[in-house]
Amino acid sequence: MKLNGRSGRTIWFDDNKKHTIYTYDQRKFPHKTEVYEIKDSETAAKAIEKMVVRGAPLIGITAAFGVYLACFETQGDQTFTYVQERINRLRQTRPTAVNLFWALNEQEKVLLENKDLGHYELADLLFDNAVRMMKEDEAACKAIGEYGLSIIEELAATKEDGEPVHILTHCNAGWLACIDWGTATSPIYQAHEKGINVHVWVDETRPRNQGANLTAFELQQQGVPHHLITDNAGGLLMRNGMVDLVIVGADRVSRNGDVANKIGTYLKALAANDNHIPFYVALPSSTIDTAIASGDEIKIENRSDKEVKYVYGKNKAGAMDKVLICPEETPGYNPGFDITPAHLISGLITENGIKTASEEGVSQCFMSVEL
Ligand SMILES: CSC[C@H]1O[C@H](OP(=O)(O)O)[C@H](O)[C@@H]1O
C-alpha cells in the first residue's frame, strides 16, 4: 500500500465493519506502509505502549476508540464495570501526553452518564464520541496551520527573492502524530501549498528517530524541501543564521505555559533563545493540562534503555534490524520528554489563535476570540 502524502486520516474505520479500527504501524515507516488493525481494547493499549501509534493527538483518539471496542468484550450487565476497567488500563499506557487522559476522560463522562445502557447502545455512544473528538482534532490541526501560516508569511516577506524560510523542527509533530495536518507541520504544509518557499531542517530525534523515520518521510511525500540533521547540529545552524524559525509540537502544556515535548526540545529552545530566533509550540487545546501549575509537575516517561543502546533500522537485506552501539554491560537512561520553560517560548499556536506562553495566554487558548 503506497502512502501518497497526507492521503487521509491516520486512523479510520469501515462503516460496514465497525468492530475494527485501522491505523498505520508507525514503527515500519519509512520503509514500509503497513496497516495495523485494532480489534479490541488491549490491542489499542499495546499499540500505544509499543508506539505502533504515537503522537499526543493520535494516542488520545486511539485510546478513545479502544474504549468503544471494550463494549464488545463483555456480555450482559458487566458492561459498565468492565469498560471502566479498560479505561483505567488505557490510562496506564503512556504518562506524558495529556491528550490520552483528555480523550479517556471524555469517554468516561459518556460511560458515567449512561451506566444502565446495554453494551450495543453504549458502544454507539462511545463510537460517536470518539469520532467527534477525531474530527475536532483534525479541524484543530488545520486551524493551527492557518494561524501558524501568518508567522511564516511574515518571515517570507523579509527574504530575498527565492530564498526560503528555514524552519527547524524536532521529532514528529506531523500528520502522522495527529489525525491529519499535524501541529508543527500544519503551518509548513499550508505555506508550501500556498507557494511560499520553505525549507525544513529535520532533527533526526534520537533514540526513536521520529524525525528521520516520520517527519522526513512526510515532507518527502508532500514535496517539501528539507534536510535531515543530527540532533546536535541545530545549535550550529542557528548560530550561523541558517534557521529563521523553530516550530515544535507538544505533549502537555501546564497552566503557566511550560511545555513537555520530545527529549531535546529544551536544548533547541535554549539555542533559539541565544540566537534570537522565534521558537513556537504548536498544539491543539486538548494538549493543555489546566490541572497543573507548571512543567515541574509533568510526569516524564522513561522508556527502555534498549532504545538508547541500540540503533533500529533496516539492514541491507531489507529486514528491520538493531545494532548495539555500546558495551552490552553499559546501562542506558532514556527519558522520553523534557520541559521547555515558558520564558523560552515565543508563542503557542493553537486552533484558537497564537497566544503567549503564560497563565493569561494559556487561558485564552480555549477561546476563539482574536486578541
Ligand atoms: C503533535 S504531538 C507530537 C509529539 O509527540 C511525540 O512524542 P512520541 O512520538 O513519543 O509520541 C513528540 O513529543 C511530538 O512533538
Short mmCIF file of C-alpha atoms in Angstrom, two decimals, residues 180-352:
data_model
loop_
_atom_site.label_atom_id
_atom_site.label_comp_id
_atom_site.label_asym_id
_atom_site.label_seq_id
_atom_site.Cartn_x
_atom_site.Cartn_y
_atom_site.Cartn_z
CA ASP A 180 -4.30 14.94 9.66
CA TRP A 181 -2.17 18.09 9.03
CA GLY A 182 -0.06 17.69 12.17
CA THR A 183 0.62 20.50 14.59
CA ALA A 184 4.15 21.80 13.90
CA THR A 185 3.92 20.69 10.27
CA SER A 186 0.48 22.17 9.57
CA PRO A 187 1.80 25.74 9.04
CA ILE A 188 4.59 24.28 6.89
CA TYR A 189 2.18 22.30 4.69
CA GLN A 190 -0.14 25.27 4.30
CA ALA A 191 2.74 27.61 3.42
CA HIS A 192 4.08 25.10 0.90
CA GLU A 193 0.63 24.61 -0.65
CA LYS A 194 0.35 28.41 -0.91
CA GLY A 195 3.58 28.54 -2.90
CA ILE A 196 5.68 30.09 -0.12
CA ASN A 197 9.30 28.95 -0.35
CA VAL A 198 10.01 26.95 2.80
CA HIS A 199 12.82 24.56 3.75
CA VAL A 200 12.82 22.34 6.82
CA TRP A 201 15.75 21.21 8.97
CA VAL A 202 14.57 17.87 10.32
CA ASP A 203 16.08 16.78 13.63
CA GLU A 204 16.63 13.01 13.43
CA THR A 205 15.41 12.81 17.06
CA ARG A 206 17.21 10.04 18.82
CA PRO A 207 16.58 7.49 20.14
CA ARG A 208 13.43 6.50 18.26
CA ASN A 209 14.29 8.67 15.24
CA GLN A 210 10.77 10.02 14.71
CA GLY A 211 12.25 12.93 12.76
CA ALA A 212 14.25 10.74 10.40
CA ASN A 213 11.67 7.99 10.05
CA LEU A 214 8.48 10.05 10.10
CA THR A 215 8.94 13.79 9.54
CA ALA A 216 11.41 13.34 6.68
CA PHE A 217 9.05 10.70 5.23
CA GLU A 218 6.08 13.08 5.47
CA LEU A 219 7.92 16.05 3.94
CA GLN A 220 9.34 13.91 1.15
CA GLN A 221 5.84 12.65 0.36
CA GLN A 222 4.45 16.19 0.36
CA GLY A 223 7.33 17.55 -1.75
CA VAL A 224 8.51 19.99 0.94
CA PRO A 225 12.26 20.73 0.65
CA HIS A 226 14.11 19.50 3.72
CA HIS A 227 17.38 18.18 5.08
CA LEU A 228 17.85 15.60 7.80
CA ILE A 229 20.28 16.72 10.50
CA THR A 230 21.62 15.22 13.69
CA ASP A 231 20.03 16.38 16.91
CA ASN A 232 23.28 18.12 17.80
CA ALA A 233 23.55 20.19 14.60
CA GLY A 234 20.72 22.64 15.34
CA GLY A 235 22.77 24.93 17.56
CA LEU A 236 25.42 25.46 14.89
CA LEU A 237 22.79 26.12 12.20
CA MET A 238 21.08 28.69 14.41
CA ARG A 239 24.37 30.40 15.28
CA ASN A 240 25.24 30.55 11.56
CA GLY A 241 21.96 32.26 10.65
CA MET A 242 20.63 29.18 8.85
CA VAL A 243 17.39 28.93 10.86
CA ASP A 244 14.61 31.56 10.70
CA LEU A 245 12.04 29.79 12.86
CA VAL A 246 11.68 26.80 15.14
CA ILE A 247 8.27 25.10 15.42
CA VAL A 248 7.77 22.03 17.59
CA GLY A 249 4.80 20.06 18.91
CA ALA A 250 3.80 19.37 22.49
CA ASP A 251 2.64 16.51 24.65
CA ARG A 252 1.45 18.51 27.62
CA VAL A 253 1.32 22.24 28.43
CA SER A 254 0.85 23.47 32.01
CA ARG A 255 -1.17 26.50 33.13
CA ASN A 256 1.90 28.76 33.12
CA GLY A 257 2.84 27.82 29.54
CA ASP A 258 5.67 25.36 30.24
CA VAL A 259 5.81 22.67 27.53
CA ALA A 260 6.59 18.96 27.70
CA ASN A 261 7.78 17.66 24.36
CA LYS A 262 10.20 15.10 22.96
CA ILE A 263 13.58 14.97 24.67
CA GLY A 264 15.89 17.54 23.13
CA THR A 265 13.24 20.22 22.63
CA TYR A 266 14.54 22.25 25.57
CA LEU A 267 18.03 22.34 24.08
CA LYS A 268 16.63 23.70 20.82
CA ALA A 269 14.73 26.36 22.74
CA LEU A 270 17.92 27.41 24.53
CA ALA A 271 19.82 27.68 21.24
CA ALA A 272 16.97 29.57 19.58
CA ASN A 273 16.77 31.97 22.50
CA ASP A 274 20.52 32.56 22.47
CA ASN A 275 20.34 33.39 18.74
CA HIS A 276 17.12 35.48 18.91
CA ILE A 277 15.25 33.00 16.71
CA PRO A 278 11.45 32.71 17.20
CA PHE A 279 10.58 29.42 18.94
CA TYR A 280 6.91 28.43 18.63
CA VAL A 281 4.99 25.47 20.01
CA ALA A 282 2.02 24.22 18.01
CA LEU A 283 -0.71 22.36 19.86
CA PRO A 284 -4.46 21.80 19.99
CA SER A 285 -6.07 22.98 23.24
CA SER A 286 -6.61 19.30 24.11
CA THR A 287 -2.86 19.24 24.89
CA ILE A 288 -3.26 21.76 27.72
CA ASP A 289 -3.43 20.42 31.27
CA THR A 290 -5.07 23.14 33.35
CA ALA A 291 -4.82 20.92 36.42
CA ILE A 292 -1.09 21.60 36.78
CA ALA A 293 0.55 24.93 37.51
CA SER A 294 3.95 24.34 35.93
CA GLY A 295 6.03 21.92 33.90
CA ASP A 296 7.67 20.67 37.10
CA GLU A 297 4.51 18.65 37.72
CA ILE A 298 4.58 16.86 34.35
CA LYS A 299 5.48 13.17 34.56
CA ILE A 300 8.28 12.35 32.13
CA GLU A 301 8.05 8.91 30.55
CA ASN A 302 11.16 6.79 30.97
CA ARG A 303 11.43 4.17 28.25
CA SER A 304 13.61 1.08 27.94
CA ASP A 305 17.33 1.76 27.79
CA LYS A 306 17.45 -0.59 24.81
CA GLU A 307 16.27 2.38 22.73
CA VAL A 308 19.49 4.19 23.69
CA LYS A 309 21.85 1.23 23.48
CA TYR A 310 20.65 0.05 20.08
CA VAL A 311 20.04 1.77 16.77
CA TYR A 312 17.00 0.35 15.00
CA GLY A 313 16.81 0.36 11.23
CA LYS A 314 16.63 -1.61 8.03
CA ASN A 315 19.66 -3.73 7.22
CA LYS A 316 21.00 -4.39 3.74
CA ALA A 317 18.83 -7.49 3.48
CA GLY A 318 15.84 -5.20 3.87
CA ALA A 319 14.87 -6.55 7.28
CA MET A 320 14.36 -4.31 10.28
CA ASP A 321 17.45 -4.76 12.44
CA LYS A 322 19.03 -3.32 15.54
CA VAL A 323 22.72 -2.65 16.21
CA LEU A 324 24.24 -2.43 19.69
CA ILE A 325 26.21 0.83 19.84
CA CYS A 326 27.80 0.43 23.30
CA PRO A 327 29.21 -2.32 25.51
CA GLU A 328 26.44 -4.77 26.39
CA GLU A 329 27.01 -4.10 30.09
CA THR A 330 26.62 -0.34 29.78
CA PRO A 331 23.35 0.77 31.37
CA GLY A 332 21.32 3.39 29.50
CA TYR A 333 19.00 6.15 30.74
CA ASN A 334 16.15 7.11 28.42
CA PRO A 335 13.81 9.97 29.44
CA GLY A 336 11.39 10.38 26.52
CA PHE A 337 10.49 14.05 27.07
CA ASP A 338 11.79 17.28 28.56
CA ILE A 339 10.31 20.54 29.78
CA THR A 340 10.75 23.84 27.96
CA PRO A 341 10.04 26.74 30.32
CA ALA A 342 7.55 29.31 29.11
CA HIS A 343 10.09 32.17 29.03
CA LEU A 344 11.90 30.46 26.14
CA ILE A 345 8.72 30.19 24.04
CA SER A 346 7.73 32.92 21.56
CA GLY A 347 4.13 31.74 21.39
CA LEU A 348 1.64 28.90 21.43
CA ILE A 349 -0.01 28.27 18.05
CA THR A 350 -3.44 26.80 18.76
CA GLU A 351 -6.72 26.31 16.91
CA ASN A 352 -7.92 29.48 18.68
#
